[in-house]
Amino acid sequence: MAFEQLKERVWRANVGIIEAGLVILSWGNASGVDRKAGIMAIKPSGVAYNKLKPEDIVVLSLSTGEVLEGKYRPSSDTPTHLHLYRTFKSLGGVVHAHSVNATAIAQAGREIPCLGTTHADTFYGSVPLTRQMTQEEIDGDYELNTGKVIEETFRSRKLNPDQIPGVLVASHGPFTWGFTTEKALENAMILEKVAEIALATYRVNAQAQPISQVLLDKHFLRKHGPTAYYGQK
């Protein structure tokens, strides 16, 4: 994939974040990679979405983080995105939003249990919450350490990022990903809706319990994996 093609796709994903109502102003960012070319493209730092153009997207080396093309500084969250791509090799796109419901749950210090089939269609279990970052991690390379805390969450809990394509960073907000930038955006939209539904569920019944394993398996595996049969071939 040429630089221009990747920049166009990443630009469209960033525009999609605000069109979906997941952010306001310049909050959040979307990125994408071309692993064959060894590059990552991401939104520039602090540029409002309504002013963003494809040519504004910044291209970096996936291995070194060096800016290869772009007149602006890349997003301040670039080290987080780079770490996720380097750690989870299947990722093709990453989205970070400050969507209201998912961010509220992250700020409350809670994960999102799988309460029903809407959740189970995309996330094979709870959307996890990271631990709080230490002062040393915050005072140090904060954005890189955010990526490392996400990695730690998945490794320590033996979670598969292909089956749970998102996380809540404690006191911060959601990150989602996918095999493509477009899928990462779709998962960001789904995560926000799942968070909204979970909050509504607990308002109706504060003791609501997670879905059964058999129903979780049915709904996730009919859409994902070698036995999937949902949709058209």
GROMACS .gro file of C-alpha atoms in nm, residues 50-216:
model
  167
   50ASN     CA    1  -1.326   1.948   1.065
   51LYS     CA    2  -0.999   2.095   0.937
   52LEU     CA    3  -0.821   1.765   0.875
   53LYS     CA    4  -0.720   1.673   0.519
   54PRO     CA    5  -0.562   1.353   0.382
   55GLU     CA    6  -0.235   1.534   0.321
   56ASP     CA    7  -0.220   1.629   0.692
   57ILE     CA    8  -0.188   1.266   0.802
   58VAL     CA    9   0.161   1.189   0.933
   59VAL     CA   10   0.353   0.879   0.817
   60LEU     CA   11   0.615   0.719   1.042
   61SER     CA   12   0.850   0.424   1.037
   62LEU     CA   13   0.689   0.134   1.221
   63SER     CA   14   1.025   0.014   1.347
   64THR     CA   15   1.187   0.341   1.456
   65GLY     CA   16   0.900   0.589   1.495
   66GLU     CA   17   1.083   0.836   1.268
   67VAL     CA   18   0.854   1.074   1.077
   68LEU     CA   19   0.883   0.991   0.708
   69GLU     CA   20   0.622   1.229   0.569
   70GLY     CA   21   0.405   1.509   0.706
   71LYS     CA   22   0.426   1.877   0.791
   72TYR     CA   23   0.273   1.838   1.137
   73ARG     CA   24   0.378   1.664   1.456
   74PRO     CA   25   0.206   1.324   1.492
   75SER     CA   26  -0.049   1.262   1.765
   76SER     CA   27   0.089   1.266   2.118
   77ASP     CA   28  -0.053   0.912   2.149
   78THR     CA   29   0.175   0.787   1.870
   79PRO     CA   30   0.401   0.585   2.108
   80THR     CA   31   0.093   0.399   2.237
   81HIS     CA   32  -0.015   0.308   1.884
   82LEU     CA   33   0.337   0.205   1.784
   83HIS     CA   34   0.370  -0.021   2.087
   84LEU     CA   35   0.038  -0.190   2.014
   85TYR     CA   36   0.135  -0.256   1.652
   86ARG     CA   37   0.476  -0.390   1.752
   87THR     CA   38   0.328  -0.611   2.025
   88PHE     CA   39   0.016  -0.746   1.853
   89LYS     CA   40   0.123  -0.837   1.500
   90SER     CA   41  -0.229  -0.891   1.363
   91LEU     CA   42  -0.336  -0.530   1.419
   92GLY     CA   43  -0.393  -0.318   1.110
   93GLY     CA   44  -0.562  -0.020   1.274
   94VAL     CA   45  -0.601   0.142   1.616
   95VAL     CA   46  -0.858   0.398   1.735
   96HIS     CA   47  -0.848   0.597   2.058
   97ALA     CA   48  -1.160   0.790   2.152
   98HIS     CA   49  -1.300   0.969   2.453
   99SER     CA   50  -1.653   0.846   2.387
  100VAL     CA   51  -1.880   0.930   2.679
  101ASN     CA   52  -2.004   0.594   2.806
  102ALA     CA   53  -1.685   0.394   2.763
  103THR     CA   54  -1.480   0.675   2.916
  104ALA     CA   55  -1.721   0.702   3.211
  105ILE     CA   56  -1.676   0.332   3.285
  106ALA     CA   57  -1.297   0.363   3.255
  107GLN     CA   58  -1.304   0.659   3.496
  108ALA     CA   59  -1.518   0.457   3.736
  109GLY     CA   60  -1.250   0.188   3.740
  110ARG     CA   61  -1.471  -0.086   3.597
  111GLU     CA   62  -1.448  -0.329   3.309
  112ILE     CA   63  -1.751  -0.401   3.089
  113PRO     CA   64  -1.886  -0.751   3.158
  114CYS     CA   65  -2.047  -0.939   2.872
  115LEU     CA   66  -2.409  -0.901   2.977
  116GLY     CA   67  -2.574  -1.008   2.654
  117THR     CA   68  -2.551  -1.110   2.292
  118THR     CA   69  -2.496  -0.757   2.156
  119HIS     CA   70  -2.165  -0.752   2.342
  120ALA     CA   71  -2.088  -1.117   2.258
  121ASP     CA   72  -2.113  -1.056   1.883
  122THR     CA   73  -1.786  -0.858   1.894
  123PHE     CA   74  -1.609  -0.913   2.227
  124TYR     CA   75  -1.541  -1.269   2.344
  125GLY     CA   76  -1.584  -1.183   2.711
  126SER     CA   77  -1.547  -0.871   2.924
  127VAL     CA   78  -1.382  -0.561   2.786
  128PRO     CA   79  -1.089  -0.541   3.030
  129LEU     CA   80  -0.972  -0.250   3.239
  130THR     CA   81  -0.602  -0.179   3.283
  131ARG     CA   82  -0.452  -0.119   3.624
  132GLN     CA   83  -0.379   0.236   3.731
  133MET     CA   84  -0.044   0.360   3.608
  134THR     CA   85   0.222   0.435   3.865
  135GLN     CA   86   0.370   0.780   3.919
  136GLU     CA   87   0.695   0.655   3.769
  137GLU     CA   88   0.512   0.540   3.455
  138ILE     CA   89   0.325   0.870   3.427
  139ASP     CA   90   0.630   1.086   3.491
  140GLY     CA   91   0.837   0.878   3.250
  141ASP     CA   92   0.748   0.792   2.890
  142TYR     CA   93   0.377   0.822   2.958
  143GLU     CA   94   0.233   0.738   2.617
  144LEU     CA   95   0.467   0.444   2.564
  145ASN     CA   96   0.386   0.318   2.913
  146THR     CA   97   0.016   0.340   2.831
  147GLY     CA   98   0.078   0.091   2.552
  148LYS     CA   99   0.283  -0.128   2.786
  149VAL     CA  100   0.004  -0.132   3.046
  150ILE     CA  101  -0.240  -0.242   2.776
  151GLU     CA  102   0.001  -0.517   2.674
  152GLU     CA  103   0.042  -0.621   3.039
  153THR     CA  104  -0.336  -0.645   3.079
  154PHE     CA  105  -0.372  -0.883   2.787
  155ARG     CA  106  -0.065  -1.093   2.863
  156SER     CA  107  -0.132  -1.130   3.238
  157ARG     CA  108  -0.494  -1.231   3.178
  158LYS     CA  109  -0.408  -1.446   2.874
  159LEU     CA  110  -0.652  -1.252   2.656
  160ASN     CA  111  -0.650  -1.271   2.278
  161PRO     CA  112  -0.654  -0.920   2.123
  162ASP     CA  113  -0.809  -1.064   1.806
  163GLN     CA  114  -1.107  -1.187   2.010
  164ILE     CA  115  -1.130  -0.888   2.244
  165PRO     CA  116  -1.050  -0.593   2.015
  166GLY     CA  117  -1.055  -0.322   2.279
  167VAL     CA  118  -0.958  -0.212   2.628
  168LEU     CA  119  -1.042   0.055   2.883
  169VAL     CA  120  -0.738   0.238   3.015
  170ALA     CA  121  -0.808   0.320   3.380
  171SER     CA  122  -0.901   0.686   3.441
  172HIS     CA  123  -0.845   0.753   3.071
  173GLY     CA  124  -1.067   0.591   2.810
  174PRO     CA  125  -1.104   0.328   2.538
  175PHE     CA  126  -0.865   0.200   2.276
  176THR     CA  127  -0.991  -0.035   2.005
  177TRP     CA  128  -0.824  -0.209   1.714
  178GLY     CA  129  -0.885  -0.440   1.421
  179PHE     CA  130  -0.729  -0.610   1.123
  180THR     CA  131  -0.786  -0.284   0.931
  181THR     CA  132  -0.829   0.080   1.024
  182GLU     CA  133  -1.192   0.058   0.917
  183LYS     CA  134  -1.250  -0.237   1.150
  184ALA     CA  135  -1.083  -0.052   1.438
  185LEU     CA  136  -1.329   0.235   1.388
  186GLU     CA  137  -1.622  -0.007   1.371
  187ASN     CA  138  -1.508  -0.166   1.697
  188ALA     CA  139  -1.483   0.178   1.860
  189MET     CA  140  -1.844   0.244   1.763
  190ILE     CA  141  -1.953  -0.096   1.893
  191LEU     CA  142  -1.762  -0.056   2.219
  192GLU     CA  143  -1.933   0.275   2.289
  193LYS     CA  144  -2.277   0.126   2.221
  194VAL     CA  145  -2.196  -0.180   2.435
  195ALA     CA  146  -2.091   0.054   2.719
  196GLU     CA  147  -2.415   0.252   2.684
  197ILE     CA  148  -2.622  -0.067   2.694
  198ALA     CA  149  -2.431  -0.197   2.998
  199LEU     CA  150  -2.497   0.123   3.191
  200ALA     CA  151  -2.866   0.105   3.098
  201THR     CA  152  -2.880  -0.260   3.204
  202TYR     CA  153  -2.740  -0.182   3.547
  203ARG     CA  154  -2.992   0.100   3.590
  204VAL     CA  155  -3.270  -0.153   3.538
  205ASN     CA  156  -3.105  -0.427   3.744
  206ALA     CA  157  -2.794  -0.347   3.944
  207GLN     CA  158  -2.740  -0.720   4.002
  208ALA     CA  159  -2.744  -0.818   3.634
  209GLN     CA  160  -2.516  -1.115   3.566
  210PRO     CA  161  -2.290  -1.191   3.269
  211ILE     CA  162  -2.412  -1.402   2.980
  212SER     CA  163  -2.369  -1.780   3.002
  213GLN     CA  164  -2.057  -1.928   2.843
  214VAL     CA  165  -2.262  -2.137   2.601
  215LEU     CA  166  -2.449  -1.830   2.472
  216LEU     CA  167  -2.126  -1.628   2.457
   0.00000   0.00000   0.00000
